[in-house]
Amino acid sequence: MLGRTLREVSVALKQGQITPTELCQRCLSLIKKTKFLNAYITVSEEVALKQAEESEKRYKKGHSLGDLDGIPIAVKDNFSTSGIETTCASNMLKGYVPPYNATVVQKLLDQGALLMGKTNLDEFAMGSGSTDGIFGPVKNPWSYSKQYREKRKQNSHSENEDSNWLITGGSSGGSAAAVSAFTCFAALGSDTGGSTRNPAAHCGVVGLKPSYGLVSRHGLIPLVNSMDVPGILTRCVDDAATVLGVLAGHDPKDSTTIQDPVKPFTLPSLTDVSKLCIGIPKVTFTKVLSSPIQTTDLGNRLVEFESLLCHFY
Amino acid sequence: MAAPMLRWCCSGRRFAFARVGCGSCHRRGPPTGSTSNGKRGQSSVAQQPHITAQKPRKGEPEWAAVVGLEIHAQIASNSKLFSGSQVCFAAPPNSLVSFFDASLPGTLPVLNRRCVEAAVMTGLALDCHINRKSLFDRKHYFYADLPAGYQITQQRLPIAVNGSLAYSVYVGRKPSQMVTRTVRVKQIQLEQDSGKSLHDDLRSQTLIDLNRAGIGLLELVLEPDMSCGEEAATAVRELQLILQALGTSQANMAEGQLRVDANISVHRPGEPLGIRTEVKNLNSARFLAKAIDYEIQRQINELENGGEILNETRSFDFKLGCTVPMRDKEGKQDYRFMPEPNLPPLLLYDSGSLPSGADPQQVINIDQLRERLPELPRVTRQRLVQQYGMLPEHSCVLLNEVGLLEFFQNVIKETRAEPKKVTSWVLNTFLGFLKQQNLAVSESPVTPSALAELLDLLDRKAISAPAAKQVFEELWRNEGKTPAQIVAEKKLELLQDPEALEQLCRSTLEAHPDVVMDLKRGNPRAINKLIGLVRKATLGRADPTAIKEVLERQLSS
């Protein structure tokens, strides 16, 4: 069950195949088992169980709030959560319990999501490895995969097992690890210079950085105010789209969000990617790219931008 | 270009008109070729590091002073500039503090529309150019009452620039010798107020109250076009009246809603400007004038004794009446200005540029605000002069006293007496009584209706002028009686029966033949004695003018 996508679990909840409380307890138990990953700074067990109870009541009455009702999620520890310690992995905010919820957190809670806990990060989101927080580094779940273990056995010279692990990337490493280890179905990260996309790539999950101004930053403790955005980490693209649909939109408390109304959307289901046209900035397609990417021949052609029929902004 | 020696201006009542002896003090000009001292000829930079003192030659102009002002006016709005917490004077400490005001991590500023409108209206009233696009910046410094460590202000591109403020000063002894001066308004910008620090020396601690943190301020920068304390105080007074008329600020200096810092320097006429000092902690117009004049004299004395002026900040000690150095200057403060990233540029529109389909709640139309501007003080004063035939200085007094204009207008509404009479009674008698007991108009025991009724009685000649004064005194005692009642009680009605008056006059003349003789011999003062006698006989109920007329008629026959 925990290996399913958000959408699938949501359907399961609606159909009564599993209850929010069961789902919550399974996630909590997995969090305990994977404690060595150090993905979570705070596990909000009581809060989550209470939310699960209420979600269950709603499902029993048939009044679920939507696709996120009863779904366990995790939130990076630089988002303010009311009544739950928010540290940004720093001694400066150790013991700081905010009196309010970040807008994106509130939106998720309003949809009935279950808050599993606050995830680990680089201190104040300054980093790209999730190694520089006061609570220690986050370990990439893939460090414990069969492939990696075997590779290590081959190369190891009787090293300490414990010190041989892979980083998650950062700074939203905790969120990425939490999603990758199946302890939740979606997690909030933040992205300033890649801090959601980087750990997503390292941990093998989907990381979405929304355009600046699309999602509210109110309650996100800032790193670079003019570049930060809340990021979404999930195990598949459709899940990310679902969460974005909930989070996007103008927030009066954040003057940098755009005022245009956001239309709800669904991704088209794609079975054939051969006709797909993808834009690649020329400047990224240099010799610096790793060789598998450069040499892969998928049968696509790189054409000059100007020859395409498109709008120039 | 003759600049008379800088005289002391008499500080008197704070009018928007003021007596100024320094009226034609000169402003900056290029160094003339006639100044022979080589040292001074060198730099034409406005601020020289050193001014050599010279013995003033006989007949030579002495010193000219230059005064600029930085004024912070608290905006009269319901909530703060960037957060929704309430704006309220004298609330319990730290009871009006939102998460943003306390600078909790993750909170963001949201611009208050009313504050922007207040800034635009003030800019329009001061003939400023309103910038259609203005920007917000962060000004960083560390202080306990600034939780965020920076103040959001408008350093690069403020909301309004290049305006002017006109005020009127007396240039002679006579009230009719008035000139209008203007001081250029460099800019008006929106910025946040800081919290308040209360220093508890007894317990070696400082207590911070954040109620004031985040309240919107209008910073108005006035160019150094003024030349003495009186001019500065007058300009500030006029600005107060304008802000109060607009409703953009209550501008009460005592309550800290209007704070003025003065930049003062002296120089010899024709030479570059001198080093300036900044004087702070001025919380009344009177202290403002005193402090500026003191500082000007201090600088002159310093320079004439061969000293030099330091570019420093000084505080005004109102008990000692002097300025004292304030901050320890450890070098210039680096405020590390940076654009405020959480606030997009502020865009304002006029009717021509308003985007179609724009939500009126989300845009500000300058033309609309201009139409809604209330009558400004100088227009009100002109109107009063035209409408009621009063002297300009009377209109000044009416506007300067809080609530007096309204009182006056209410009396006018209810009485049939001539406006000139009303003016005279309100400005002399009424105001006189208020000042004697140090009361505000709002605390007056006499209502406009009561005064109107009294003036009606006077107008109808039902009572004499002296009697009216008596009635007014009675009214002031506030025993709940109407003028008519007082007149009846004290039997102050004028003698209406002409026959009775004739009779009394005749009997008085008969009873005092010596005085009559005196009068016939040509003593003009004798008639007053006779009038006095008749008045006594009438128990003060006869009008002295009428008595005089009857007596003269009787005597001549």
Short mmCIF file of N, CA and C in Angstrom, two decimals, chain A residues 92-189:
data_model
loop_
_atom_site.label_atom_id
_atom_site.label_comp_id
_atom_site.label_asym_id
_atom_site.label_seq_id
_atom_site.Cartn_x
_atom_site.Cartn_y
_atom_site.Cartn_z
N MET A 92 19.78 28.53 15.81
CA MET A 92 19.13 29.83 15.98
C MET A 92 17.65 29.70 16.20
N LEU A 93 17.02 28.69 15.60
CA LEU A 93 15.58 28.52 15.75
C LEU A 93 15.24 27.26 16.53
N LYS A 94 16.20 26.69 17.19
CA LYS A 94 15.91 25.50 18.00
C LYS A 94 14.93 25.89 19.09
N GLY A 95 13.85 25.14 19.20
CA GLY A 95 12.87 25.47 20.23
C GLY A 95 11.84 26.48 19.79
N TYR A 96 11.95 26.98 18.55
CA TYR A 96 10.98 27.97 18.06
C TYR A 96 9.73 27.25 17.60
N VAL A 97 8.61 27.59 18.20
CA VAL A 97 7.34 27.00 17.82
C VAL A 97 6.48 28.11 17.23
N PRO A 98 6.27 28.13 15.93
CA PRO A 98 5.52 29.22 15.32
C PRO A 98 4.07 29.23 15.76
N PRO A 99 3.45 30.40 15.80
CA PRO A 99 2.04 30.49 16.13
C PRO A 99 1.13 30.46 14.91
N TYR A 100 1.68 30.19 13.74
CA TYR A 100 0.83 30.20 12.55
C TYR A 100 1.34 29.17 11.56
N ASN A 101 0.49 28.81 10.61
CA ASN A 101 0.86 27.87 9.56
C ASN A 101 1.25 28.63 8.31
N ALA A 102 2.26 28.13 7.61
CA ALA A 102 2.56 28.67 6.29
C ALA A 102 1.34 28.43 5.40
N THR A 103 1.14 29.32 4.44
CA THR A 103 -0.04 29.20 3.59
C THR A 103 -0.13 27.85 2.91
N VAL A 104 1.02 27.36 2.39
CA VAL A 104 0.96 26.07 1.68
C VAL A 104 0.64 24.93 2.64
N VAL A 105 1.16 25.02 3.87
CA VAL A 105 0.84 24.00 4.87
C VAL A 105 -0.65 24.04 5.18
N GLN A 106 -1.16 25.25 5.33
CA GLN A 106 -2.59 25.40 5.64
C GLN A 106 -3.45 24.83 4.52
N LYS A 107 -3.02 25.08 3.30
CA LYS A 107 -3.80 24.56 2.17
C LYS A 107 -3.85 23.04 2.18
N LEU A 108 -2.71 22.43 2.50
CA LEU A 108 -2.69 20.95 2.55
C LEU A 108 -3.56 20.45 3.69
N LEU A 109 -3.46 21.11 4.83
CA LEU A 109 -4.26 20.67 5.98
C LEU A 109 -5.75 20.88 5.71
N ASP A 110 -6.06 21.96 5.00
CA ASP A 110 -7.47 22.21 4.68
C ASP A 110 -8.03 21.14 3.74
N GLN A 111 -7.12 20.47 3.02
CA GLN A 111 -7.57 19.40 2.15
C GLN A 111 -7.59 18.06 2.88
N GLY A 112 -7.25 18.08 4.16
CA GLY A 112 -7.34 16.87 4.96
C GLY A 112 -6.08 16.03 5.00
N ALA A 113 -4.97 16.57 4.50
CA ALA A 113 -3.74 15.78 4.51
C ALA A 113 -3.26 15.55 5.94
N LEU A 114 -2.51 14.47 6.14
CA LEU A 114 -2.00 14.15 7.47
C LEU A 114 -0.54 14.57 7.55
N LEU A 115 -0.19 15.38 8.53
CA LEU A 115 1.18 15.88 8.65
C LEU A 115 2.00 14.90 9.46
N MET A 116 2.89 14.17 8.79
CA MET A 116 3.70 13.14 9.46
C MET A 116 4.81 13.78 10.28
N GLY A 117 5.39 14.84 9.74
CA GLY A 117 6.47 15.46 10.50
C GLY A 117 7.20 16.50 9.67
N LYS A 118 8.24 17.06 10.29
CA LYS A 118 9.07 18.08 9.64
C LYS A 118 10.38 17.42 9.24
N THR A 119 10.76 17.66 7.98
CA THR A 119 11.92 16.93 7.46
C THR A 119 13.20 17.74 7.54
N ASN A 120 14.31 17.01 7.47
CA ASN A 120 15.64 17.55 7.66
C ASN A 120 16.11 18.30 6.41
N LEU A 121 17.06 19.20 6.60
CA LEU A 121 17.53 20.02 5.49
C LEU A 121 18.91 20.55 5.81
N ASP A 122 19.50 21.22 4.84
CA ASP A 122 20.70 21.99 5.13
C ASP A 122 20.27 23.20 5.94
N GLU A 123 21.14 23.66 6.81
CA GLU A 123 20.75 24.75 7.70
C GLU A 123 20.25 25.96 6.91
N PHE A 124 19.02 26.39 7.21
CA PHE A 124 18.38 27.51 6.50
C PHE A 124 18.36 27.31 4.99
N ALA A 125 18.35 26.10 4.56
CA ALA A 125 18.28 25.76 3.13
C ALA A 125 19.51 26.20 2.37
N MET A 126 20.58 26.46 3.09
CA MET A 126 21.81 26.87 2.43
C MET A 126 22.68 25.65 2.20
N GLY A 127 22.51 25.01 1.08
CA GLY A 127 23.35 23.85 0.81
C GLY A 127 22.75 23.01 -0.28
N SER A 128 23.53 22.10 -0.84
CA SER A 128 22.96 21.21 -1.88
C SER A 128 23.31 19.77 -1.60
N GLY A 129 23.42 19.45 -0.29
CA GLY A 129 23.71 18.05 0.03
C GLY A 129 22.89 17.53 1.18
N SER A 130 22.22 18.43 1.89
CA SER A 130 21.52 18.09 3.14
C SER A 130 22.49 17.47 4.13
N THR A 131 23.68 18.01 4.17
CA THR A 131 24.69 17.51 5.10
C THR A 131 25.03 18.52 6.18
N ASP A 132 24.58 19.78 5.99
CA ASP A 132 25.01 20.84 6.88
C ASP A 132 23.93 21.35 7.81
N GLY A 133 23.15 20.50 8.36
CA GLY A 133 22.18 20.93 9.37
C GLY A 133 22.67 20.49 10.74
N ILE A 134 22.11 21.09 11.81
CA ILE A 134 22.61 20.73 13.15
C ILE A 134 22.15 19.35 13.57
N PHE A 135 21.19 18.79 12.87
CA PHE A 135 20.72 17.46 13.25
C PHE A 135 21.42 16.36 12.47
N GLY A 136 22.45 16.74 11.76
CA GLY A 136 23.22 15.73 11.05
C GLY A 136 22.74 15.55 9.63
N PRO A 137 23.46 14.80 8.82
CA PRO A 137 23.13 14.65 7.40
C PRO A 137 21.97 13.68 7.20
N VAL A 138 21.32 13.84 6.03
CA VAL A 138 20.28 12.90 5.64
C VAL A 138 20.92 11.85 4.74
N LYS A 139 20.53 10.61 4.95
CA LYS A 139 21.12 9.54 4.13
C LYS A 139 20.15 9.17 3.03
N ASN A 140 20.70 8.99 1.86
CA ASN A 140 19.89 8.63 0.71
C ASN A 140 19.40 7.18 0.87
N PRO A 141 18.07 6.92 0.77
CA PRO A 141 17.58 5.55 0.91
C PRO A 141 18.25 4.58 -0.05
N TRP A 142 18.67 5.12 -1.20
CA TRP A 142 19.34 4.26 -2.17
C TRP A 142 20.69 3.74 -1.67
N SER A 143 21.22 4.33 -0.56
CA SER A 143 22.42 3.78 0.05
C SER A 143 22.19 2.34 0.50
N TYR A 144 20.94 2.00 0.74
CA TYR A 144 20.61 0.68 1.29
C TYR A 144 19.97 -0.21 0.25
N SER A 145 20.10 0.20 -1.01
CA SER A 145 19.55 -0.63 -2.08
C SER A 145 20.49 -1.81 -2.33
N LYS A 146 19.93 -2.86 -2.93
CA LYS A 146 20.75 -4.06 -3.18
C LYS A 146 21.93 -3.71 -4.06
N GLN A 147 21.67 -2.93 -5.12
CA GLN A 147 22.73 -2.62 -6.07
C GLN A 147 23.88 -1.91 -5.39
N TYR A 148 23.52 -0.91 -4.54
CA TYR A 148 24.60 -0.16 -3.92
C TYR A 148 25.37 -1.00 -2.93
N ARG A 149 24.63 -1.84 -2.19
CA ARG A 149 25.32 -2.67 -1.19
C ARG A 149 26.30 -3.61 -1.86
N GLU A 150 25.88 -4.15 -2.97
CA GLU A 150 26.77 -5.08 -3.67
C GLU A 150 27.99 -4.35 -4.19
N LYS A 151 27.75 -3.18 -4.76
CA LYS A 151 28.87 -2.38 -5.29
C LYS A 151 29.85 -2.07 -4.18
N ARG A 152 29.30 -1.76 -3.01
CA ARG A 152 30.17 -1.42 -1.88
C ARG A 152 30.99 -2.62 -1.44
N LYS A 153 30.36 -3.78 -1.40
CA LYS A 153 31.06 -5.00 -0.97
C LYS A 153 32.24 -5.25 -1.87
N GLN A 154 32.04 -4.96 -3.15
CA GLN A 154 33.13 -5.16 -4.08
C GLN A 154 34.28 -4.23 -3.80
N ASN A 155 33.92 -2.96 -3.51
CA ASN A 155 34.98 -1.97 -3.39
C ASN A 155 35.50 -1.78 -1.99
N SER A 156 34.77 -2.25 -1.01
CA SER A 156 35.13 -1.86 0.36
C SER A 156 36.40 -2.54 0.84
N HIS A 157 37.14 -1.79 1.68
CA HIS A 157 38.33 -2.36 2.31
C HIS A 157 38.05 -2.43 3.79
N SER A 158 37.11 -3.20 4.15
CA SER A 158 36.63 -3.37 5.54
C SER A 158 36.37 -2.02 6.21
N GLU A 159 35.68 -1.19 5.48
CA GLU A 159 35.34 0.11 6.07
C GLU A 159 34.16 -0.03 6.99
N ASN A 160 33.97 0.96 7.76
CA ASN A 160 32.82 0.99 8.64
C ASN A 160 31.56 1.08 7.79
N GLU A 161 30.71 0.12 7.94
CA GLU A 161 29.48 0.10 7.13
C GLU A 161 28.70 1.40 7.25
N ASP A 162 28.69 1.85 8.48
CA ASP A 162 27.84 2.98 8.78
C ASP A 162 28.26 4.25 8.05
N SER A 163 29.55 4.39 7.75
CA SER A 163 29.98 5.66 7.16
C SER A 163 29.90 5.62 5.65
N ASN A 164 29.49 4.49 5.10
CA ASN A 164 29.45 4.40 3.66
C ASN A 164 28.02 4.56 3.16
N TRP A 165 27.66 5.80 2.96
CA TRP A 165 26.29 6.04 2.50
C TRP A 165 26.31 7.19 1.50
N LEU A 166 25.23 7.32 0.77
CA LEU A 166 25.13 8.34 -0.26
C LEU A 166 24.33 9.54 0.26
N ILE A 167 24.71 10.72 -0.24
CA ILE A 167 23.94 11.90 0.18
C ILE A 167 22.63 11.96 -0.59
N THR A 168 21.73 12.72 -0.05
CA THR A 168 20.43 12.88 -0.72
C THR A 168 20.43 14.05 -1.69
N GLY A 169 21.48 14.85 -1.66
CA GLY A 169 21.39 16.12 -2.37
C GLY A 169 20.60 17.10 -1.48
N GLY A 170 20.50 18.33 -1.87
CA GLY A 170 19.79 19.26 -0.99
C GLY A 170 19.37 20.54 -1.70
N SER A 171 18.75 21.34 -0.88
CA SER A 171 18.69 21.26 0.55
C SER A 171 17.47 20.50 1.08
N SER A 172 16.51 20.12 0.19
CA SER A 172 15.30 19.44 0.69
C SER A 172 15.52 17.94 0.78
N GLY A 173 16.70 17.55 1.29
CA GLY A 173 17.06 16.14 1.30
C GLY A 173 16.14 15.29 2.15
N GLY A 174 15.73 15.83 3.27
CA GLY A 174 14.85 15.09 4.17
C GLY A 174 13.53 14.76 3.50
N SER A 175 12.96 15.76 2.81
CA SER A 175 11.69 15.54 2.11
C SER A 175 11.84 14.50 1.01
N ALA A 176 12.95 14.62 0.28
CA ALA A 176 13.17 13.66 -0.81
C ALA A 176 13.33 12.25 -0.27
N ALA A 177 14.10 12.13 0.80
CA ALA A 177 14.31 10.81 1.39
C ALA A 177 13.01 10.25 1.94
N ALA A 178 12.20 11.14 2.55
CA ALA A 178 10.93 10.69 3.13
C ALA A 178 10.02 10.10 2.05
N VAL A 179 9.98 10.78 0.91
CA VAL A 179 9.14 10.30 -0.19
C VAL A 179 9.74 9.05 -0.80
N SER A 180 11.05 9.08 -0.96
CA SER A 180 11.72 7.95 -1.60
C SER A 180 11.62 6.69 -0.77
N ALA A 181 11.59 6.84 0.56
CA ALA A 181 11.53 5.69 1.46
C ALA A 181 10.10 5.26 1.74
N PHE A 182 9.16 5.82 1.05
CA PHE A 182 7.74 5.46 1.17
C PHE A 182 7.11 5.84 2.50
N THR A 183 7.73 6.74 3.24
CA THR A 183 7.13 7.10 4.53
C THR A 183 6.00 8.12 4.36
N CYS A 184 5.87 8.71 3.18
CA CYS A 184 4.75 9.61 2.91
C CYS A 184 4.53 9.63 1.39
N PHE A 185 3.43 10.23 1.00
CA PHE A 185 3.10 10.19 -0.43
C PHE A 185 3.47 11.47 -1.16
N ALA A 186 3.71 12.49 -0.41
CA ALA A 186 4.15 13.76 -1.00
C ALA A 186 4.85 14.54 0.09
N ALA A 187 5.75 15.38 -0.30
CA ALA A 187 6.43 16.21 0.70
C ALA A 187 6.67 17.59 0.12
N LEU A 188 6.68 18.57 1.01
CA LEU A 188 7.01 19.94 0.60
C LEU A 188 8.50 20.17 0.78
N GLY A 189 9.09 20.75 -0.24
CA GLY A 189 10.47 21.19 -0.11
C GLY A 189 10.48 22.67 -0.46
#
